[in-house]
CSV table of C-alpha atoms and ligand atoms in Angstrom, one decimal:
chain,number,residue,atom,x,y,z
A,1,MET,CA,188.6,-113.7,72.2
A,2,SER,CA,190.1,-112.1,69.0
A,3,MET,CA,190.3,-108.8,68.7
A,4,THR,CA,186.8,-108.2,66.6
A,5,ASP,CA,185.2,-110.2,68.9
A,6,SER,CA,186.5,-107.8,72.0
A,7,ALA,CA,184.6,-104.9,70.1
A,8,GLY,CA,182.1,-106.6,71.9
A,9,THR,CA,178.4,-106.7,70.2
A,10,GLN,CA,175.3,-108.4,72.4
A,11,ALA,CA,175.5,-111.0,70.1
A,12,ASP,CA,179.2,-111.9,70.1
A,13,ALA,CA,178.9,-112.1,73.7
A,14,PRO,CA,180.1,-115.6,75.5
A,15,GLN,CA,176.5,-115.7,77.6
A,16,THR,CA,178.4,-118.0,79.8
A,17,ASP,CA,180.9,-115.7,80.5
A,18,SER,CA,179.0,-113.1,82.8
A,19,GLN,CA,182.1,-110.4,82.9
A,20,ALA,CA,182.4,-109.7,78.9
A,21,ALA,CA,178.8,-110.0,78.9
A,22,TYR,CA,178.5,-107.2,81.5
A,23,ARG,CA,180.7,-105.4,79.3
A,24,ASP,CA,179.0,-105.5,76.4
A,25,GLU,CA,176.1,-104.2,78.3
A,26,LEU,CA,178.2,-101.2,79.7
A,27,VAL,CA,179.1,-100.6,76.0
A,28,ALA,CA,175.3,-101.1,74.6
A,29,ALA,CA,174.5,-98.6,77.2
A,30,GLY,CA,177.7,-96.2,76.3
A,31,LEU,CA,179.0,-96.0,79.1
A,32,LEU,CA,182.2,-97.8,77.7
A,33,ILE,CA,183.4,-97.4,74.0
A,34,PRO,CA,185.0,-100.2,72.8
A,35,THR,CA,188.4,-99.7,71.2
A,36,GLY,CA,188.8,-103.4,69.5
A,37,VAL,CA,191.2,-104.1,72.0
A,38,ASP,CA,190.7,-106.0,75.4
A,39,GLY,CA,190.9,-103.3,78.7
A,40,LEU,CA,191.0,-100.1,76.5
A,41,TYR,CA,187.7,-97.9,76.6
A,42,GLY,CA,186.8,-94.9,75.7
A,43,ARG,CA,184.0,-93.5,78.0
A,44,GLY,CA,180.8,-92.1,77.1
A,45,GLY,CA,179.8,-88.8,78.7
A,46,VAL,CA,177.6,-90.6,81.8
A,47,PHE,CA,180.4,-92.3,82.9
A,48,GLU,CA,182.6,-89.4,83.0
A,49,ASP,CA,180.3,-87.6,84.5
A,50,VAL,CA,180.2,-90.4,87.7
A,51,VAL,CA,184.3,-89.9,87.3
A,52,GLU,CA,184.2,-86.3,88.0
A,53,ARG,CA,181.7,-86.7,90.7
A,54,PHE,CA,183.5,-88.7,92.6
A,55,ASP,CA,186.3,-87.5,92.0
A,56,ALA,CA,185.2,-84.2,93.7
A,57,LEU,CA,183.5,-86.2,96.6
A,58,VAL,CA,187.1,-87.3,97.1
A,59,THR,CA,187.7,-84.0,97.2
A,60,VAL,CA,185.2,-83.2,99.7
A,61,TRP,CA,186.7,-85.9,102.1
A,62,GLY,CA,190.4,-85.1,101.7
A,63,GLY,CA,190.4,-81.9,100.5
A,64,THR,CA,191.4,-79.8,104.0
A,65,ASP,CA,194.2,-81.8,105.2
A,66,GLY,CA,196.5,-79.1,103.1
A,67,ALA,CA,197.9,-81.5,100.2
A,68,GLU,CA,199.7,-80.4,97.8
A,69,VAL,CA,198.2,-80.7,94.4
A,70,MET,CA,200.5,-82.7,91.4
A,71,ARG,CA,199.4,-83.3,88.0
A,72,PHE,CA,201.7,-85.5,86.0
A,73,PRO,CA,200.6,-86.9,82.7
A,74,PRO,CA,200.7,-90.9,82.5
A,75,ALA,CA,204.3,-91.1,81.5
A,76,LEU,CA,207.5,-91.4,84.0
A,77,ASN,CA,211.0,-90.6,83.4
A,78,ARG,CA,212.5,-94.1,83.0
A,79,LYS,CA,215.2,-93.5,85.1
A,80,TYR,CA,212.5,-92.9,88.0
A,81,PHE,CA,210.7,-96.0,86.9
A,82,GLU,CA,213.8,-98.1,87.0
A,83,GLU,CA,215.2,-96.6,90.1
A,84,SER,CA,211.5,-97.7,91.5
A,85,GLU,CA,212.4,-101.3,91.4
A,86,TYR,CA,209.1,-102.1,89.5
A,87,LEU,CA,210.7,-104.4,86.9
A,88,LYS,CA,211.9,-106.4,90.2
A,89,SER,CA,208.2,-107.2,91.2
A,90,PHE,CA,206.0,-106.6,88.0
A,91,PRO,CA,208.0,-107.1,84.8
A,92,HIS,CA,204.8,-108.3,83.5
A,93,LEU,CA,202.3,-105.1,84.0
A,94,ALA,CA,204.8,-103.2,82.5
A,95,GLY,CA,204.7,-100.6,79.6
A,96,THR,CA,207.5,-99.3,78.1
A,97,ILE,CA,207.4,-96.6,75.6
A,98,HIS,CA,209.4,-97.4,72.3
A,99,SER,CA,209.9,-95.0,69.2
A,100,PHE,CA,211.8,-95.8,65.7
A,101,LYS,CA,215.4,-94.9,65.7
A,102,GLY,CA,216.6,-96.5,62.5
A,103,ASP,CA,217.5,-94.7,59.1
A,104,GLU,CA,215.9,-94.2,55.7
A,105,ARG,CA,216.7,-98.1,55.0
A,106,ALA,CA,215.5,-99.1,57.9
A,107,HIS,CA,212.1,-97.1,57.7
A,108,ARG,CA,212.2,-98.9,54.0
A,109,THR,CA,211.7,-102.3,55.5
A,110,LEU,CA,209.5,-100.6,58.3
A,111,LEU,CA,207.2,-99.7,55.5
A,112,ARG,CA,207.8,-103.1,53.5
A,113,ARG,CA,207.4,-105.2,56.7
A,114,LEU,CA,204.1,-103.7,57.5
A,115,GLU,CA,202.7,-103.7,53.8
A,116,GLU,CA,203.4,-107.2,53.9
A,117,GLY,CA,201.6,-108.1,57.5
A,118,GLN,CA,205.2,-108.9,59.4
A,119,ASP,CA,206.7,-107.8,62.4
A,120,TRP,CA,207.6,-104.3,61.8
A,121,THR,CA,209.0,-103.4,65.1
A,122,GLU,CA,213.0,-104.4,65.1
A,123,GLU,CA,214.0,-100.8,64.6
A,124,GLN,CA,212.0,-99.5,67.6
A,125,ALA,CA,214.2,-98.3,70.5
A,126,VAL,CA,213.3,-97.3,74.3
A,127,THR,CA,212.8,-94.2,74.9
A,128,ASP,CA,213.0,-92.0,78.3
A,129,VAL,CA,209.3,-92.5,79.1
A,130,VAL,CA,207.5,-95.8,80.4
A,131,MET,CA,203.5,-95.4,81.6
A,132,THR,CA,202.8,-94.4,84.7
A,133,PRO,CA,201.9,-97.8,86.6
A,134,ALA,CA,200.2,-95.9,89.6
A,135,ALA,CA,199.8,-92.1,90.3
A,136,CYS,CA,202.6,-92.3,93.2
A,137,TYR,CA,205.4,-93.3,91.2
A,138,PRO,CA,206.4,-89.5,89.9
A,139,VAL,CA,206.4,-88.3,93.5
A,140,TYR,CA,208.8,-89.8,95.6
A,141,PRO,CA,211.5,-89.1,93.5
A,142,THR,CA,210.2,-85.3,93.2
A,143,VAL,CA,210.1,-85.1,96.8
A,144,ALA,CA,213.4,-86.7,97.6
A,145,ALA,CA,214.7,-83.9,94.7
A,146,ARG,CA,213.6,-81.1,97.2
A,147,GLY,CA,215.8,-82.5,99.8
A,148,VAL,CA,215.0,-83.3,103.8
A,149,LEU,CA,211.2,-83.5,104.8
A,150,PRO,CA,210.3,-80.9,106.7
A,151,ALA,CA,209.5,-81.5,110.6
A,152,ASP,CA,205.3,-82.4,109.5
A,153,GLY,CA,206.3,-84.7,106.1
A,154,ARG,CA,204.8,-83.9,103.1
A,155,LEU,CA,201.1,-85.2,102.1
A,156,ILE,CA,200.7,-84.7,98.1
A,157,ASP,CA,197.5,-85.4,96.2
A,158,VAL,CA,197.9,-86.9,92.0
A,159,PHE,CA,195.8,-88.2,89.9
A,160,SER,CA,196.5,-89.7,86.7
A,161,TYR,CA,195.6,-91.9,83.7
A,162,CYS,CA,197.6,-95.5,84.5
A,163,PHE,CA,198.8,-98.4,82.2
A,164,ARG,CA,199.1,-101.8,83.4
A,165,HIS,CA,199.9,-104.8,80.5
A,166,GLU,CA,196.3,-107.1,82.3
A,167,PRO,CA,194.1,-107.0,79.0
A,168,SER,CA,190.9,-109.1,80.3
A,169,LEU,CA,187.7,-109.3,79.6
A,170,ASP,CA,186.6,-108.2,83.1
A,171,PRO,CA,185.0,-104.5,82.6
A,172,ALA,CA,187.0,-103.7,85.7
A,173,ARG,CA,190.0,-105.0,84.9
A,174,MET,CA,191.3,-102.4,82.0
A,175,GLN,CA,194.4,-101.3,80.8
A,176,MET,CA,194.3,-97.8,80.8
A,177,PHE,CA,192.6,-96.3,84.1
A,178,ARG,CA,192.6,-93.4,86.4
A,179,MET,CA,193.5,-93.4,90.2
A,180,ARG,CA,193.4,-90.7,92.1
A,181,GLU,CA,195.5,-90.7,95.4
A,182,TYR,CA,196.9,-89.3,98.1
A,183,ILE,CA,200.6,-89.7,99.0
A,184,ARG,CA,202.0,-89.3,102.9
A,185,VAL,CA,205.5,-89.3,103.5
A,186,GLY,CA,207.1,-88.8,106.7
A,187,THR,CA,208.1,-90.1,109.7
A,188,PRO,CA,206.3,-93.8,110.8
A,189,GLU,CA,203.7,-92.2,113.2
A,190,GLN,CA,202.5,-89.8,110.3
A,191,VAL,CA,202.4,-92.4,107.7
A,192,MET,CA,200.6,-94.8,109.7
A,193,GLU,CA,198.0,-92.4,111.2
A,194,PHE,CA,197.1,-91.4,107.6
A,195,ARG,CA,196.3,-95.1,106.5
A,196,GLU,CA,194.2,-95.2,109.4
A,197,VAL,CA,192.4,-92.5,109.0
A,198,TRP,CA,191.7,-92.8,105.1
A,199,LEU,CA,190.8,-96.7,106.3
A,200,ARG,CA,188.0,-95.1,108.3
A,201,ARG,CA,187.0,-92.4,105.8
A,202,GLY,CA,187.2,-94.6,102.8
A,203,ARG,CA,185.0,-97.1,104.3
A,204,GLU,CA,182.5,-94.2,105.3
A,205,MET,CA,182.6,-92.4,102.0
A,206,MET,CA,181.8,-95.6,100.1
A,207,ALA,CA,178.9,-96.5,102.5
A,208,SER,CA,177.7,-92.4,101.6
A,209,LEU,CA,177.0,-94.0,97.9
A,210,GLY,CA,174.9,-97.0,99.2
A,211,VAL,CA,177.1,-99.8,97.6
A,212,PRO,CA,177.9,-103.1,99.7
A,213,LEU,CA,181.6,-102.9,100.9
A,214,GLU,CA,184.3,-104.7,102.9
A,215,ILE,CA,188.0,-104.0,103.7
A,216,ASP,CA,190.6,-106.7,103.4
A,217,VAL,CA,194.2,-107.5,103.7
A,218,ALA,CA,195.5,-107.9,100.3
A,219,ASN,CA,198.6,-108.4,97.9
A,220,ASP,CA,200.1,-106.9,95.0
A,221,PRO,CA,200.2,-109.4,91.9
A,222,PHE,CA,203.7,-110.0,92.5
A,223,PHE,CA,206.2,-111.9,89.5
A,224,GLY,CA,207.2,-115.4,89.6
A,225,ARG,CA,208.0,-118.1,92.2
A,226,GLY,CA,209.9,-115.3,94.6
A,227,GLY,CA,206.1,-113.5,93.9
A,228,ALA,CA,204.5,-115.6,96.2
A,229,VAL,CA,206.9,-115.0,98.7
A,230,LEU,CA,206.5,-111.6,98.8
A,231,SER,CA,202.9,-111.7,98.6
A,232,ASN,CA,202.6,-113.9,101.7
A,233,SER,CA,204.8,-111.5,103.7
A,234,GLN,CA,202.8,-108.2,102.2
A,235,ARG,CA,199.7,-110.1,103.5
A,236,GLU,CA,201.1,-111.0,107.1
A,237,GLN,CA,202.6,-107.6,108.0
A,238,LYS,CA,199.0,-106.2,106.4
A,239,LEU,CA,200.7,-103.7,104.6
A,240,LYS,CA,198.2,-103.2,101.5
A,241,PHE,CA,194.0,-103.2,102.7
A,242,GLU,CA,191.5,-103.1,100.0
A,243,LEU,CA,188.3,-102.1,100.0
A,244,LEU,CA,186.0,-104.2,98.0
A,245,ILE,CA,182.9,-104.1,96.0
A,246,PRO,CA,181.0,-106.8,94.4
A,247,ILE,CA,181.2,-105.7,90.5
A,248,THR,CA,180.8,-108.9,88.1
A,249,SER,CA,180.9,-111.6,91.0
A,250,GLU,CA,179.1,-111.7,93.9
A,251,SER,CA,181.4,-113.7,95.9
A,252,LYS,CA,184.8,-112.4,94.2
A,253,PRO,CA,184.3,-108.2,94.9
A,254,THR,CA,186.7,-106.0,93.1
A,255,ALA,CA,189.2,-103.9,94.9
A,256,CYS,CA,188.0,-100.4,94.2
A,257,LEU,CA,190.2,-98.2,96.8
A,258,SER,CA,193.9,-99.2,98.4
A,259,PHE,CA,195.5,-98.8,101.6
A,260,ASN,CA,199.4,-99.1,101.1
A,261,TYR,CA,201.8,-98.8,103.3
A,262,HIS,CA,205.5,-99.0,101.8
A,263,GLN,CA,207.8,-99.1,104.7
A,264,ASP,CA,210.9,-97.0,104.2
A,265,HIS,CA,210.8,-98.7,100.5
A,266,PHE,CA,210.5,-95.6,98.5
A,267,GLY,CA,212.0,-93.6,101.1
A,268,HIS,CA,215.3,-96.0,100.9
A,269,LEU,CA,215.6,-96.1,97.2
A,270,TRP,CA,215.5,-92.5,96.9
A,271,ASP,CA,217.1,-91.2,100.2
A,272,ILE,CA,214.4,-89.6,101.5
A,273,ARG,CA,215.1,-88.0,104.9
A,274,THR,CA,213.0,-87.0,107.2
A,275,ALA,CA,213.6,-83.8,109.5
A,276,ASP,CA,215.4,-86.2,112.3
A,277,GLY,CA,217.4,-87.3,110.2
A,278,GLY,CA,215.5,-90.7,109.7
A,279,VAL,CA,215.0,-92.6,105.8
A,280,ALA,CA,211.2,-91.7,105.6
A,281,HIS,CA,208.5,-93.9,105.2
A,282,THR,CA,205.6,-93.9,102.6
A,283,ALA,CA,201.9,-94.4,102.4
A,284,CYS,CA,199.3,-94.1,99.6
A,285,VAL,CA,195.3,-94.1,99.0
A,286,GLY,CA,194.4,-94.9,95.7
A,287,PHE,CA,190.8,-94.6,94.5
A,288,GLY,CA,190.7,-96.6,91.4
A,289,MET,CA,188.0,-94.3,89.3
A,290,GLU,CA,187.0,-96.7,86.7
A,291,ARG,CA,186.1,-99.1,89.0
A,292,VAL,CA,184.2,-97.1,91.8
A,293,ALA,CA,182.5,-95.8,88.6
A,294,LEU,CA,181.4,-99.3,87.7
A,295,ALA,CA,180.4,-100.5,91.1
A,296,LEU,CA,177.7,-97.2,91.1
A,297,PHE,CA,176.8,-98.2,88.2
A,298,ARG,CA,176.4,-101.9,88.9
A,299,HIS,CA,174.5,-101.4,91.9
A,300,HIS,CA,172.8,-98.1,90.9
A,301,GLY,CA,171.4,-98.9,87.6
A,302,PHE,CA,172.7,-97.4,84.6
A,303,ASP,CA,170.9,-94.4,84.9
A,304,THR,CA,172.1,-92.2,86.7
A,305,ALA,CA,168.7,-89.8,87.0
A,306,ARG,CA,166.9,-93.1,89.0
A,307,TRP,CA,170.1,-93.5,91.2
A,308,PRO,CA,168.6,-93.4,94.5
A,309,ALA,CA,168.1,-90.2,96.4
A,310,PRO,CA,170.9,-90.0,99.1
A,311,VAL,CA,173.7,-91.1,96.6
A,312,ARG,CA,172.0,-88.7,93.8
A,313,ALA,CA,172.7,-85.8,97.2
A,314,VAL,CA,176.2,-86.9,97.7
A,315,LEU,CA,177.2,-86.9,94.4
A,316,TRP,CA,175.1,-83.8,92.4
A,317,GLY,CA,174.8,-81.8,95.5
B,401,AMP,P1,196.9,-101.2,93.3
B,401,AMP,O1,198.0,-99.8,93.1
B,401,AMP,O2,196.7,-102.6,92.7
B,401,AMP,O3,196.4,-101.0,94.6
B,401,AMP,O4,195.8,-100.2,92.4
B,401,AMP,C1,195.0,-98.9,93.0
B,401,AMP,C2,193.8,-99.2,92.6
B,401,AMP,O5,193.8,-98.8,91.3
B,401,AMP,C3,192.7,-99.9,92.7
B,401,AMP,O6,192.3,-100.0,93.8
B,401,AMP,C4,192.1,-100.3,91.8
B,401,AMP,O7,190.5,-99.7,92.5
B,401,AMP,C5,192.4,-99.4,90.4
B,401,AMP,N1,193.3,-100.5,89.9
B,401,AMP,C6,194.1,-100.9,90.0
B,401,AMP,N2,194.5,-102.2,88.7
B,401,AMP,C7,193.3,-101.7,88.2
B,401,AMP,C8,193.0,-102.2,86.6
B,401,AMP,N3,193.0,-102.7,85.8
B,401,AMP,N4,191.8,-101.8,85.8
B,401,AMP,C9,191.0,-100.5,86.7
B,401,AMP,N5,191.3,-100.2,87.7
B,401,AMP,C10,192.3,-101.0,88.5
B,402,ZN,ZN1,200.2,-95.3,95.7
C-alpha cells in the first residue's frame, strides 16, 4: 500500500481487504479524515461527538469514586519513558521525538538533501520528550514523586492521545488514538478489587450501548523471541483482560477496553510505597475511545440519529 493509496478513495480500495474497504466507508461518510498515512486520521464532527459522549459515559460510571483528574499532553518526559522499561518490551512501537540540532552548515546540507529527495534526518537529535504510549505512563512517576501513598492509595483519571508505531489498514488500529484511563495505586487487595469492579462495570456499561461483546484474557504484543515467554506468562497469570467487540471481523473481535494488573512492576521501578511500607501494586482500566466509537458505528450504522433509542438515551440522555 503506497502513501497515496492510503488516502483511501472508494476506487482505490482493495475490495478483498475488508478492513481497508471499511476504512474507506468511514472516510466517505466523513467520520475519519485521511492524512495519507495509514493509522493517522482526522476525525469528523459526528465521530467526535460520539467520542465525547462516550467519555462522559465513562465519567457517569467512574466519576463518583473520587478519582483525581490529571491531564497530560501526548508526550512524556524521556527520562520517565526510559525508566518505565517500555523499550525492553515494545521497542517496535515507541515514538521518540527528534529535532534539528545542527549548525548553519548542517542546515544547508539538510535543505540540499531535502531538495534532492535524499535522507535529510542525519542531524536530527533526540529531544527530552517521547510520544506517550499509554495514557497512564506519566502517572506512576508523578505519584511516586509525592512520596508514600495515603492509606487508601490513589485513584487517578487520565485522558490522552497515545502514539504507537503500528501502521495498519485496519481503521481500528491507529498510530495516534485516545485512551481514557482510571489508574489504581495501592495494596494488592485495593488494586485487585479495583480491577474486579471495572471488569463488571465495563461489561455493563458496554452492554448498555447495545453492542455484542466478550471479555477474555489477553496479552501485550511483547517484542522478539523473549516476548512469547512474557506473553504466555501474562496470560497464565491473567494479568490482562480485554473487552472485545467485532469491528472489522466477526471471528477476530477488537479490544476496546483493557483491564491491566501490573502487580508491583511500576511500584518497583519508581519505588512507590504503600502506607504500611510495602511496594505498591498498580492496575489500570483503559477505554479505547476511537475503537469504541468505531464499534458503535459498526453495529448501529453511520447515522447517529438512527441509532436505537435506548442507545441514544444512554449517550445523549
Ligand atoms: P493497551 O494498553 O494495549 O491495552 O490499550 C488500551 C486500549 O487502547 C485498548 O483496549 C484499545 O481500546 C486501545 N488501543 C490500543 N491500541 C490501539 C490502536 N493501535 N488503535 C486504536 N486503539 C488502540
Ligand atoms: Zn494503563
